[in-house]
Coordinates of C-alpha atoms in Angstrom, one line a residue:
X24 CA -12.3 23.5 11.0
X25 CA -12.2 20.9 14.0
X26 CA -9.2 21.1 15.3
X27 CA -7.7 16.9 17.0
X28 CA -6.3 17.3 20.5
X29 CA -5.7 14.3 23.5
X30 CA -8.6 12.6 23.8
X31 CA -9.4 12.4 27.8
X32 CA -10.0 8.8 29.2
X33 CA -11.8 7.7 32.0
X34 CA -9.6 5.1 34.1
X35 CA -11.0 2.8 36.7
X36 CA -13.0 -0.8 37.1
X37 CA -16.2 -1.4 34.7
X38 CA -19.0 -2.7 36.0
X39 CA -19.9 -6.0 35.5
X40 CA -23.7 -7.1 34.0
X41 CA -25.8 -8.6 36.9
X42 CA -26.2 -12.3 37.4
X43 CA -30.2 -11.9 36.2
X44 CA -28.9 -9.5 33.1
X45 CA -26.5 -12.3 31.9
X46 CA -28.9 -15.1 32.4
X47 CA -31.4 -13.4 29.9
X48 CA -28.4 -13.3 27.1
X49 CA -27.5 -16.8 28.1
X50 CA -31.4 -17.8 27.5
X51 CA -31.0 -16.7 24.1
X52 CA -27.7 -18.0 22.9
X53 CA -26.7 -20.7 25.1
X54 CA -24.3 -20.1 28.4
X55 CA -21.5 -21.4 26.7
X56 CA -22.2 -18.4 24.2
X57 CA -21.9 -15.9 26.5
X58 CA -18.3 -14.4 27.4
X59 CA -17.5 -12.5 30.7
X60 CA -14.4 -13.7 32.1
X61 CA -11.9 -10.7 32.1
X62 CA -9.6 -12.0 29.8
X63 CA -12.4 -12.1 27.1
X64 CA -13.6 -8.9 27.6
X65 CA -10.3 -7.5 27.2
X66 CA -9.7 -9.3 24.3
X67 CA -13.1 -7.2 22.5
X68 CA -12.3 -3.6 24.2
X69 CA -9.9 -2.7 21.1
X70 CA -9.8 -3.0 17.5
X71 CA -6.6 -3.0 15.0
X72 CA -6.9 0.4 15.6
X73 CA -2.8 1.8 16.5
X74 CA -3.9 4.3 18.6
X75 CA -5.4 1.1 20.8
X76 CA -2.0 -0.6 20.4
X77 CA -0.3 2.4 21.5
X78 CA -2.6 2.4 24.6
X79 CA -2.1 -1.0 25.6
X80 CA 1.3 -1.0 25.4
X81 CA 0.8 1.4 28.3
X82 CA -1.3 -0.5 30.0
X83 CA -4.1 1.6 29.1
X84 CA -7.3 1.1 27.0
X85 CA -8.8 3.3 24.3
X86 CA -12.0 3.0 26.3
X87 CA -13.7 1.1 28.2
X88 CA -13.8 -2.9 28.8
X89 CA -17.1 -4.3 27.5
X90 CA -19.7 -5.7 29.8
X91 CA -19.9 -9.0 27.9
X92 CA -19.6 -10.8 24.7
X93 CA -22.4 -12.7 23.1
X94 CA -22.7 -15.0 20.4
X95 CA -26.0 -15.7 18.7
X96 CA -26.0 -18.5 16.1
X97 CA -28.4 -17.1 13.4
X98 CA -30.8 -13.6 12.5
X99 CA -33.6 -14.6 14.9
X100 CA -31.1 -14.6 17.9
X101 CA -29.5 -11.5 16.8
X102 CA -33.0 -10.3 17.1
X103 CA -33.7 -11.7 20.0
X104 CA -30.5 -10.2 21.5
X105 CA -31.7 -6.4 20.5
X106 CA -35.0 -6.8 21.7
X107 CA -33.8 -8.0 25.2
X108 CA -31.1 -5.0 25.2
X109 CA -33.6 -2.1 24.3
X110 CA -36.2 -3.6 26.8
X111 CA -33.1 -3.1 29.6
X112 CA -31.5 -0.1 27.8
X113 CA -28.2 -1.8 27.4
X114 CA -26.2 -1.0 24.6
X115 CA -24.7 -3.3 21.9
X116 CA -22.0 -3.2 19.7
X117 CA -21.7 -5.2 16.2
X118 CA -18.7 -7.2 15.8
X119 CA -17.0 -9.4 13.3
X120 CA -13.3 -9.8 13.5
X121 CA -12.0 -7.1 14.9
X122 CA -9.7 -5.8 11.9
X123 CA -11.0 -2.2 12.0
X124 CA -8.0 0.1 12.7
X125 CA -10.2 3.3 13.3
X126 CA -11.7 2.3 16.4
X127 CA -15.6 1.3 15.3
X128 CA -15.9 -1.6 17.4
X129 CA -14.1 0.2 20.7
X130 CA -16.8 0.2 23.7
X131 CA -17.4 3.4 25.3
X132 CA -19.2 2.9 27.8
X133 CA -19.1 -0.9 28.7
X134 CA -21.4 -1.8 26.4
X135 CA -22.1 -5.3 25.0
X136 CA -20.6 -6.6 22.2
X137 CA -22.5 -9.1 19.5
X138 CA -20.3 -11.4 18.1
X139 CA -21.6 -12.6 14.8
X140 CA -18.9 -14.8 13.7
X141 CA -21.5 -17.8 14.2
X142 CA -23.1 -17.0 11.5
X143 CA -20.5 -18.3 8.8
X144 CA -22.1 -20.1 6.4
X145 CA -23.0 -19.6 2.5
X146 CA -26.4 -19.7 1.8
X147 CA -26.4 -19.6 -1.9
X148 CA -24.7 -19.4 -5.1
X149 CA -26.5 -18.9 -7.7
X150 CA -24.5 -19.8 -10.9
X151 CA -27.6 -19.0 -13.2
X152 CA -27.4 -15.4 -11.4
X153 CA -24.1 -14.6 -10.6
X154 CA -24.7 -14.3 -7.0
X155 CA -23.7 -15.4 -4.0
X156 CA -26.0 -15.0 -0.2
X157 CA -23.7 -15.1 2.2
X158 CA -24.0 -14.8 6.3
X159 CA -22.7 -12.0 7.6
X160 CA -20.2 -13.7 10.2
X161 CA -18.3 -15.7 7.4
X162 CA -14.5 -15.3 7.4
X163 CA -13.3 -13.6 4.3
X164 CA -10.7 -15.7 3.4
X165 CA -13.2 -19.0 4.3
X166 CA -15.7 -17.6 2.1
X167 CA -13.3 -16.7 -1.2
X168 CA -11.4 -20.2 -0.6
X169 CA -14.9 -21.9 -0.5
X170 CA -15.8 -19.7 -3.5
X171 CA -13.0 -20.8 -5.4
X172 CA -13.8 -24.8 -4.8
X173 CA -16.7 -24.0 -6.6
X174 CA -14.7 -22.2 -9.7
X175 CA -16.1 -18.3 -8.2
X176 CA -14.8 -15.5 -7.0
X177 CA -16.5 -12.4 -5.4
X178 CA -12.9 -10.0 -5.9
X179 CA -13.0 -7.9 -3.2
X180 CA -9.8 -8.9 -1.6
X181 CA -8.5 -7.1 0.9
X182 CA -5.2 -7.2 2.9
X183 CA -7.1 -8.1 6.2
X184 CA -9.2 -10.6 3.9
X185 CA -7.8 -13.5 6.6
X186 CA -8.7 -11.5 9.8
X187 CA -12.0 -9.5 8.3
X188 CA -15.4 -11.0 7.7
X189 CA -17.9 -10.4 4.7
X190 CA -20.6 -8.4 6.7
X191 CA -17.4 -6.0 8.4
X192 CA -16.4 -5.5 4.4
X193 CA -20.1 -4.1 4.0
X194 CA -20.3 -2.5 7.2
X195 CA -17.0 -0.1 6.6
X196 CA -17.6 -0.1 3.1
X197 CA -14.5 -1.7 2.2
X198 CA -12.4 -2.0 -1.2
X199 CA -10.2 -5.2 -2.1
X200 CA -7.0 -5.4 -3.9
X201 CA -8.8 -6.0 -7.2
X202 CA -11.4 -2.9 -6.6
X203 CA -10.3 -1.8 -10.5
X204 CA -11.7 -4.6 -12.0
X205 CA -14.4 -6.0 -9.5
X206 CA -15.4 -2.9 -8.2
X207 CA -15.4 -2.1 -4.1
X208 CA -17.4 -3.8 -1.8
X209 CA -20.7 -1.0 -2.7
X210 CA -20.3 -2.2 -6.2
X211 CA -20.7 -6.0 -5.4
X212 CA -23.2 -5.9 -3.0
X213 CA -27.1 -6.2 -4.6
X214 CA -29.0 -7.2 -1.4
X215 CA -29.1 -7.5 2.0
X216 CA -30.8 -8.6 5.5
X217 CA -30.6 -6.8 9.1
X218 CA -31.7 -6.8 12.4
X219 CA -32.6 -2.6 13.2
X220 CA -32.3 -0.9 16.4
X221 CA -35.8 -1.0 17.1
X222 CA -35.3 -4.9 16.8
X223 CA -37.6 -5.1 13.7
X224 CA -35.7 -6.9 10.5
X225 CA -35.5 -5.7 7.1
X226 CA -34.5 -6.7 3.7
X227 CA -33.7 -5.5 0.4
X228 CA -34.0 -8.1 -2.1
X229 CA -31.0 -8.7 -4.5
X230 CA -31.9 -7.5 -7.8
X231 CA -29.6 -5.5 -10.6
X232 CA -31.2 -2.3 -9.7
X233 CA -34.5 -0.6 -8.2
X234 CA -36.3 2.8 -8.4
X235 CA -38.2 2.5 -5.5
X236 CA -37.0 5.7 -3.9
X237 CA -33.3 6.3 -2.1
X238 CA -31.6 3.4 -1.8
X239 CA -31.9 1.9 2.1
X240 CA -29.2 -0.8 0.7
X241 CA -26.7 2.1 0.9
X242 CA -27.6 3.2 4.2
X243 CA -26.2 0.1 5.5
X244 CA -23.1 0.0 3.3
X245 CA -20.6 1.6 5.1
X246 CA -23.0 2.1 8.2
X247 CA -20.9 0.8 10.3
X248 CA -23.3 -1.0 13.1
X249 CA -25.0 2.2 13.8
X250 CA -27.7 1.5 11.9
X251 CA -28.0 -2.2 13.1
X252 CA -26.7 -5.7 12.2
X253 CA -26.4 -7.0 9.1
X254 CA -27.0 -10.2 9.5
X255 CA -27.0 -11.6 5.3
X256 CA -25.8 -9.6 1.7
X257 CA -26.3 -11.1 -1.7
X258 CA -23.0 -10.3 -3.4
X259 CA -21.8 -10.7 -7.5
X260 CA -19.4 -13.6 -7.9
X261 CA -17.7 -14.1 -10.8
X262 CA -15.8 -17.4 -12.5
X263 CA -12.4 -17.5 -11.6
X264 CA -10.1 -16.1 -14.5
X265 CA -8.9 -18.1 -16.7
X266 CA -6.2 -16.5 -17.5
X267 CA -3.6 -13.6 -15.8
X268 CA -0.5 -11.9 -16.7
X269 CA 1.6 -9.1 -15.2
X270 CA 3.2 -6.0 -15.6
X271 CA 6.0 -4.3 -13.7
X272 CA 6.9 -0.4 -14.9
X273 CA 9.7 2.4 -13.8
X274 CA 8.7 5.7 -14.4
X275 CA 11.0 8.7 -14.4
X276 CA 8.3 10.4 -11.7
X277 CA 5.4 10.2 -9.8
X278 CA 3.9 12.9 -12.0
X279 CA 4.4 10.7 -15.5
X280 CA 2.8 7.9 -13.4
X281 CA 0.1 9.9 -12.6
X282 CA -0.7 10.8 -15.8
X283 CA 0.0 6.9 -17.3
X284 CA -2.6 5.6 -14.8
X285 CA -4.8 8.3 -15.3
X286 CA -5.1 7.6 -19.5
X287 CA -5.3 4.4 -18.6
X288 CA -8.8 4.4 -16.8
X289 CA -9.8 6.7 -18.6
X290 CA -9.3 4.3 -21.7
X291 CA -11.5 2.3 -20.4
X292 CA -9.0 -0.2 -19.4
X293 CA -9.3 -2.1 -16.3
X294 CA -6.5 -4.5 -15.0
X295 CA -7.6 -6.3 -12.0
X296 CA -4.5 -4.3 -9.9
X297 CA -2.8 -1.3 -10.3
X298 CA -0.2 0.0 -8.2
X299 CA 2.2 3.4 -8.1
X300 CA 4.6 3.6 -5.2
X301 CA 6.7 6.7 -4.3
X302 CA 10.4 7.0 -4.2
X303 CA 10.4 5.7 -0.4
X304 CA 8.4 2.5 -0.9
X305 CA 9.9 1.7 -4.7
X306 CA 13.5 1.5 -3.3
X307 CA 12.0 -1.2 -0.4
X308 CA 11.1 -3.3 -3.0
X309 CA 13.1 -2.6 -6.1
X310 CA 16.8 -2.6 -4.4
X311 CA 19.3 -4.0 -6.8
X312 CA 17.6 -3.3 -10.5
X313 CA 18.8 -1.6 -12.8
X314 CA 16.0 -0.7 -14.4
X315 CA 15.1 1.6 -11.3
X316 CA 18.5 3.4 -11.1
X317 CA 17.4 6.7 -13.4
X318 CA 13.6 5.9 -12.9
X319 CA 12.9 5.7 -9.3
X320 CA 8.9 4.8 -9.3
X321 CA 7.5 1.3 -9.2
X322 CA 4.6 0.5 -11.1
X323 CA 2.9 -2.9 -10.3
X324 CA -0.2 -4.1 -13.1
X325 CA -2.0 -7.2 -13.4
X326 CA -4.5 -8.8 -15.9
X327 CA -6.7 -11.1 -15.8
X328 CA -9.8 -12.4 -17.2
X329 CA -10.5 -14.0 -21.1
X330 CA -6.8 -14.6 -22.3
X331 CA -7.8 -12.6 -25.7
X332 CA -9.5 -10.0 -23.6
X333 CA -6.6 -9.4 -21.1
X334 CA -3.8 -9.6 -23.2
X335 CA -5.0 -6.4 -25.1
X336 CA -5.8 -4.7 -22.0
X337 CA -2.1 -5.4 -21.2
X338 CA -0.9 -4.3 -24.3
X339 CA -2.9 -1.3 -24.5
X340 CA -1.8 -0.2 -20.7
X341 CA 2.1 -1.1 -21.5
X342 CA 1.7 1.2 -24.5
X343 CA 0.2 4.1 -22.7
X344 CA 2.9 4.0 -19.9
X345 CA 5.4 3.8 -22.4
X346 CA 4.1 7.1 -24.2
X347 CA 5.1 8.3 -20.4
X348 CA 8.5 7.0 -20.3
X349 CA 8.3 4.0 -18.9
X350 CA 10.0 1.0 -19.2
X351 CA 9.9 -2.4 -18.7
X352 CA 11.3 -4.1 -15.7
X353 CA 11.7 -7.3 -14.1
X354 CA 8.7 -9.3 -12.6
X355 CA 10.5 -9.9 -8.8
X356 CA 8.7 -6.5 -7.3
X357 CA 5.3 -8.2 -8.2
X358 CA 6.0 -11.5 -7.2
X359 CA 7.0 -10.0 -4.0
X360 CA 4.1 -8.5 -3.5
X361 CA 1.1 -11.1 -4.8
X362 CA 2.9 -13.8 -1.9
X363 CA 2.7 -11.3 0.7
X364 CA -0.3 -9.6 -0.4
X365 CA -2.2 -10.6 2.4
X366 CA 0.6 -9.9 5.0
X367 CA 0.4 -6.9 7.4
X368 CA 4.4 -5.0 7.5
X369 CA 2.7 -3.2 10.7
X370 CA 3.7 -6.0 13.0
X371 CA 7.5 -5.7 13.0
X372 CA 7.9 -2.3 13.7
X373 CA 5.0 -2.0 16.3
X374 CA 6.9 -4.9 18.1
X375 CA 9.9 -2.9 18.1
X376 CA 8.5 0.1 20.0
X377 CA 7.4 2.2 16.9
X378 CA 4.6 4.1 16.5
X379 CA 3.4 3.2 13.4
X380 CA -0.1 3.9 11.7
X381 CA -1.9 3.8 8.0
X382 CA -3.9 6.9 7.0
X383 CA -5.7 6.4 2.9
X384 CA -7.5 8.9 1.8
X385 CA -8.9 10.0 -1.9
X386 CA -7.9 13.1 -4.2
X387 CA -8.7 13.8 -7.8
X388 CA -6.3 14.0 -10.2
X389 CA -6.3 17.5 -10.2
X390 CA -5.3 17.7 -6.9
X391 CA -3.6 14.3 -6.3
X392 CA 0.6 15.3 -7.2
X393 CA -0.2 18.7 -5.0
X394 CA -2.0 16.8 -2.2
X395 CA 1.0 14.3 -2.2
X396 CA 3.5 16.3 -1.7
X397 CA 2.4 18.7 0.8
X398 CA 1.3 15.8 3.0
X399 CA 4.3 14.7 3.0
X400 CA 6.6 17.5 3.5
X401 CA 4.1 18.8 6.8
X402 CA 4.5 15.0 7.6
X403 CA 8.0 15.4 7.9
X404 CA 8.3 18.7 9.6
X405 CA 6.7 17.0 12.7
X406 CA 9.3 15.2 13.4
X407 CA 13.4 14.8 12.0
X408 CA 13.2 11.2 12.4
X409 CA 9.0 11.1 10.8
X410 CA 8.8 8.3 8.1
X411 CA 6.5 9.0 5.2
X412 CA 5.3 6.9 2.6
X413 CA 2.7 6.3 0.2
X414 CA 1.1 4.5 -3.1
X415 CA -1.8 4.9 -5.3
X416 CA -3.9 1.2 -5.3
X417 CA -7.0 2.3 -6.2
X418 CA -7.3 3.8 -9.2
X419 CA -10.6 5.7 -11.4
X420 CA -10.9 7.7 -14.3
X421 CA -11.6 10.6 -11.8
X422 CA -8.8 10.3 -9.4
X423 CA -7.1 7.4 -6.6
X424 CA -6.7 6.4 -2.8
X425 CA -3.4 7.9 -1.3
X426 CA -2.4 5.1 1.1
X427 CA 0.5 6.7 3.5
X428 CA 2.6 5.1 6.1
X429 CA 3.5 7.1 8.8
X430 CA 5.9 6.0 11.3
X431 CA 7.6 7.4 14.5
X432 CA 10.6 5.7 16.1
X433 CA 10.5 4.7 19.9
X434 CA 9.6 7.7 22.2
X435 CA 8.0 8.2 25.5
X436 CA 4.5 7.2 25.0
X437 CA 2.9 10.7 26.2
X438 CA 5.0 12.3 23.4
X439 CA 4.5 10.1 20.6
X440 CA 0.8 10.3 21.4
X441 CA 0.5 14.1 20.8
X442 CA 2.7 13.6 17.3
X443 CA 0.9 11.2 15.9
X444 CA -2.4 12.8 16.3
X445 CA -0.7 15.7 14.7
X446 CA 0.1 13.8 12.4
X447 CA -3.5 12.7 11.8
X448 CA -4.8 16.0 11.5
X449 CA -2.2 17.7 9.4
X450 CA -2.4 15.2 6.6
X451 CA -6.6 15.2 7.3
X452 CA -6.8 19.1 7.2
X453 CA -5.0 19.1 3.7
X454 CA -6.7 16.7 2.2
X455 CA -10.1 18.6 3.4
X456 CA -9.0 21.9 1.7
X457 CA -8.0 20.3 -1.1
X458 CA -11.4 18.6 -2.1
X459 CA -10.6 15.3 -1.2
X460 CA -12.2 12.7 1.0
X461 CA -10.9 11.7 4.6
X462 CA -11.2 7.8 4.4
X463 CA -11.2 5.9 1.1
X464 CA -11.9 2.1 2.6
X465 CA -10.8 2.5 6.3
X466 CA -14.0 3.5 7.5
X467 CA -14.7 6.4 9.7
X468 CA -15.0 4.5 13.1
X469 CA -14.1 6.7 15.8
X470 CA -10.7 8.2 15.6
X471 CA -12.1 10.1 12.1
X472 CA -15.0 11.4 14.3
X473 CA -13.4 15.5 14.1
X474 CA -13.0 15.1 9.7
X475 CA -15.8 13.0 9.0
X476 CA -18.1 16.4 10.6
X477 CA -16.4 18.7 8.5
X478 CA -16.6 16.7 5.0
X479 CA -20.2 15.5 6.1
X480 CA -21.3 19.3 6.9
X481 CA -25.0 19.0 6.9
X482 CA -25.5 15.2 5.8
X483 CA -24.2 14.6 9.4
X484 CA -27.3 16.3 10.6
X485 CA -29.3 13.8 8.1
X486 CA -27.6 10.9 9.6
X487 CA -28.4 11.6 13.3
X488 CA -32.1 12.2 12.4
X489 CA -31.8 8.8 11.0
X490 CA -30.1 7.1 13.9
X491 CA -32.0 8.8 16.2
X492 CA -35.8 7.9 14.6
X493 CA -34.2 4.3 14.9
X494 CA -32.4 4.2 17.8
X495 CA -33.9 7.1 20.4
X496 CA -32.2 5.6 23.1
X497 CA -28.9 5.6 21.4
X498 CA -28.0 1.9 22.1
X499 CA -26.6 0.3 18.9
X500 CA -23.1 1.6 18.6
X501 CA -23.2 4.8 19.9
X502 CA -20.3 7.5 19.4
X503 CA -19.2 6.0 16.1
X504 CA -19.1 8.1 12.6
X505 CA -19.0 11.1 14.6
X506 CA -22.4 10.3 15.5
X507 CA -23.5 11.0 19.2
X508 CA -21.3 10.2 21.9
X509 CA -23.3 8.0 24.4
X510 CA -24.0 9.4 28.1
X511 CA -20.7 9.0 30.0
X512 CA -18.9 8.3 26.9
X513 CA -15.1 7.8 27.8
X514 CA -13.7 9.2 24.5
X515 CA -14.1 13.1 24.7
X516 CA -12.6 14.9 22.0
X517 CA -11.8 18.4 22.6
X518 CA -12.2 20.3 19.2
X519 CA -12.4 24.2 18.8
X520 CA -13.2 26.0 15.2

């Protein structure tokens, strides 16, 4: 199995694109839509990714600067964009917002990145349908608030839904708050438009559902830019609900949780959120109620839809968790969380010197108490002072995404490296020998590269044939789901069996 150690980085100055090389871009989008002041560039060389943040804050990069940054307005200029870069072999990277944290937007090898944020505007919403067409640069949090004018909702609502656009959610194949309900982002997505490597466009038309062979709408979802840009998706919306009420549990242990949750899906009950936390993370947020004192673990539900509909689904869910021994507790833990639902707790302790990180991944019930808990006792043993936490916020009838916080306090930076990339591949390794996936909604990006080859096996080899018949020369970003690392590549992972 691969085995994570340092990754080697190449230090030194990047070359900048020639005067002639830059005019061509600026032909295309405008001069004022072209970026290559150093400031910018250093602005696009990292993602959220904390092993970026841990760089920078020693004055370091994950990899390289990129040569530019440019901005076309609409799907011809994107085109126009990849055609010019093939023609002079320069490579280009897709990019939305930047809220990755694994790394899939950080240039390798001072490659160009494509800004798409310009394209930001709904299309269509079609109310006879139930669909929305939506550009692919549109701010998430734009495009639900402009939804919601109109009495819609799509319901994929993630954390970074402020800092994330709608074309990133399909590119990492992303999953919202409200994933039990509205499905994840592969559920919501019927059609879509993109720009290939090759610099021809294609399109798969939104319709409920096609036999015309594998489905090329999938490749793209969760493709993350290797594949091309996606430059439009036709997504479900959905009226807003009319109506929503909430649940908050205490269970004796994670185990009775489990198995609440678990007979709950597989009731066919589905609240639009669902929450378990551990021990750790229940006492952050249940400090002070009584109702927590002999049952330690925090159970956060919500309902919402047709008043009639949702109140039974409430009922029905309180009753099942009650056959588990839990009872009913006050509604400040969920209150707490819907106002800061879309707030990121990573900010305070990175601030403070910390080396904090998020790792989610997904086990089946079978697996999922076992998978737990020896995550997080070999979490633990890396370090006395190691924090480990986790909860369950995606839930299915066959199992749920793990979601752990790890966290190391302030340490000489060349330590703390080495510990959290053990870290990494402790918890990875695990879940990989217990039949689990590596990433749930993070993505794969670059940092999973060493996992994503082991749980991929041979589909790996699929995929490079893919990117490869598309993209001989290697030039749409190259290196990323443990895909081929481009020529001169400055992220080298040494891996042994």
């Amino acid at each position: 199995m691969a085995n994570l150690a340092t990754p080697v980085f190449s230090e030194g100055s990047v070359p900048e694109l020639s005067d002639e090389t830059l005019a061509g871009f600026s032909a295309i989008v405008g001069n004022e839509n072209v970026l290559t002041g150093k400031a910018d560039r250093y602005a696009y060389s990292r993602d959220r990714m904390p092993y970026g943040l841990f760089k920078l804050r020693a004055d370091s990069l994950p990899g390289t600067l990129p040569g530019a940054i440019v901005s076309p307005r609409d799907a011809d200029e994107v085109q126009a964009v990849v055609d010019y870069a093939r023609q002079r072999k320069l490579r280009l990277i897709p990019f939305g917002a930047g809220s990755g944290v694994l790394g899939g937007t950080v240039p390798l090898v001072d490659e160009v990145m494509v800004d798409l944020k310009r394209l930001n505007r709904i299309v269509d919403l079609n109310t006879v349908d139930g669909t929305v067409t939506v550009q692919a640069g549109m701010n998430g949090m734009q495009f639900e608030q402009e939804l919601a004018q109109r009495g819609f909702t799509a319901g994929h609502l993630p954390q970074s839904i402020a800092m994330s656009t709608v074309g990133g959610w399909v590119a990492c194949r992303g999953a919202g708050q409200a994933s039990s309900r509205y499905g994840k982002i592969e559920d919501m997505v019927l059609g879509l438009k993109a720009v290939l490597p090759n610099g021809k466009k294609v399109e798969v038309r939104p319709v409920a559902r096609r036999a015309v062979g594998p489905s090329i709408k999938d490749l793209f979802v969760g493709s993350e830019g290797v594949l091309g840009f996606i430059t439009e998706v036709t997504l479900r919306v959905w009226r807003q609900p009319e109506y929503a009420t909430p649940l908050v549990l205490a269970f004796r242990t994670i185990e009775s949780g489990f198995q609440a949750l678990r007979e709950v899906m597989q009731s066919e009950l589905r609240p639009e959120v669902i929450r378990l936390y551990d021990e750790k993370e229940s006492a952050q947020r249940t400090e002070g109620m009584l109702e927590f004192a002999d049952r330690p673990i925090l159970c956060i539900m919500k309902f919402s839809g047709k008043e009639q509909l949702a109140t039974v689904e409430r009922d029905m869910s309180l009753a099942i968790c009650r056959k588990h021994d839990a009872v009913l507790a006050g509604l400040a833990p969920y209150e707490h969380w819907e106002a800061t639902r879309f707030h990121s707790y990573s900010t305070k302790w990175q601030s403070d010197g910390h080396y904090m990180d998020t790792i989610e991944v997904t086990g089946t019930w079978t697996h999922l108490l076992d998978m737990y808990t020896a995550m997080r006792v070999a979490a633990q043993a890396i370090h006395p002072e190691m924090h480990f936490g986790a909860h369950w916020s995606h839930i299915y009838p066959e199992g749920a995404c793990q979601y752990m916080t790890v966290r190391l306090p302030p340490m000489p930076e060349q330590d703390a490296i080495l510990l959290h990339q053990q870290a990494w591949d402790t918890i990875e390794r695990l879940c990989l020998e217990m039949g689990g996936s590596v990433a749930h909604h993070h993505g794969a990006g670059l940092f999973r590269n060493p996992w994503v080859r082991v749980e991929l096996n041979e589909g790996l080899n699929m995929l490079q044939i893919l990117k490869d018949g598309l993209d001989p020369d290697n030039l749409i970003n190259p290196g990323k789901l443990a895909l081929r690392q481009p020529t001169g590549s400055t992220w080298q992972m040494k891996e042994s069996a």
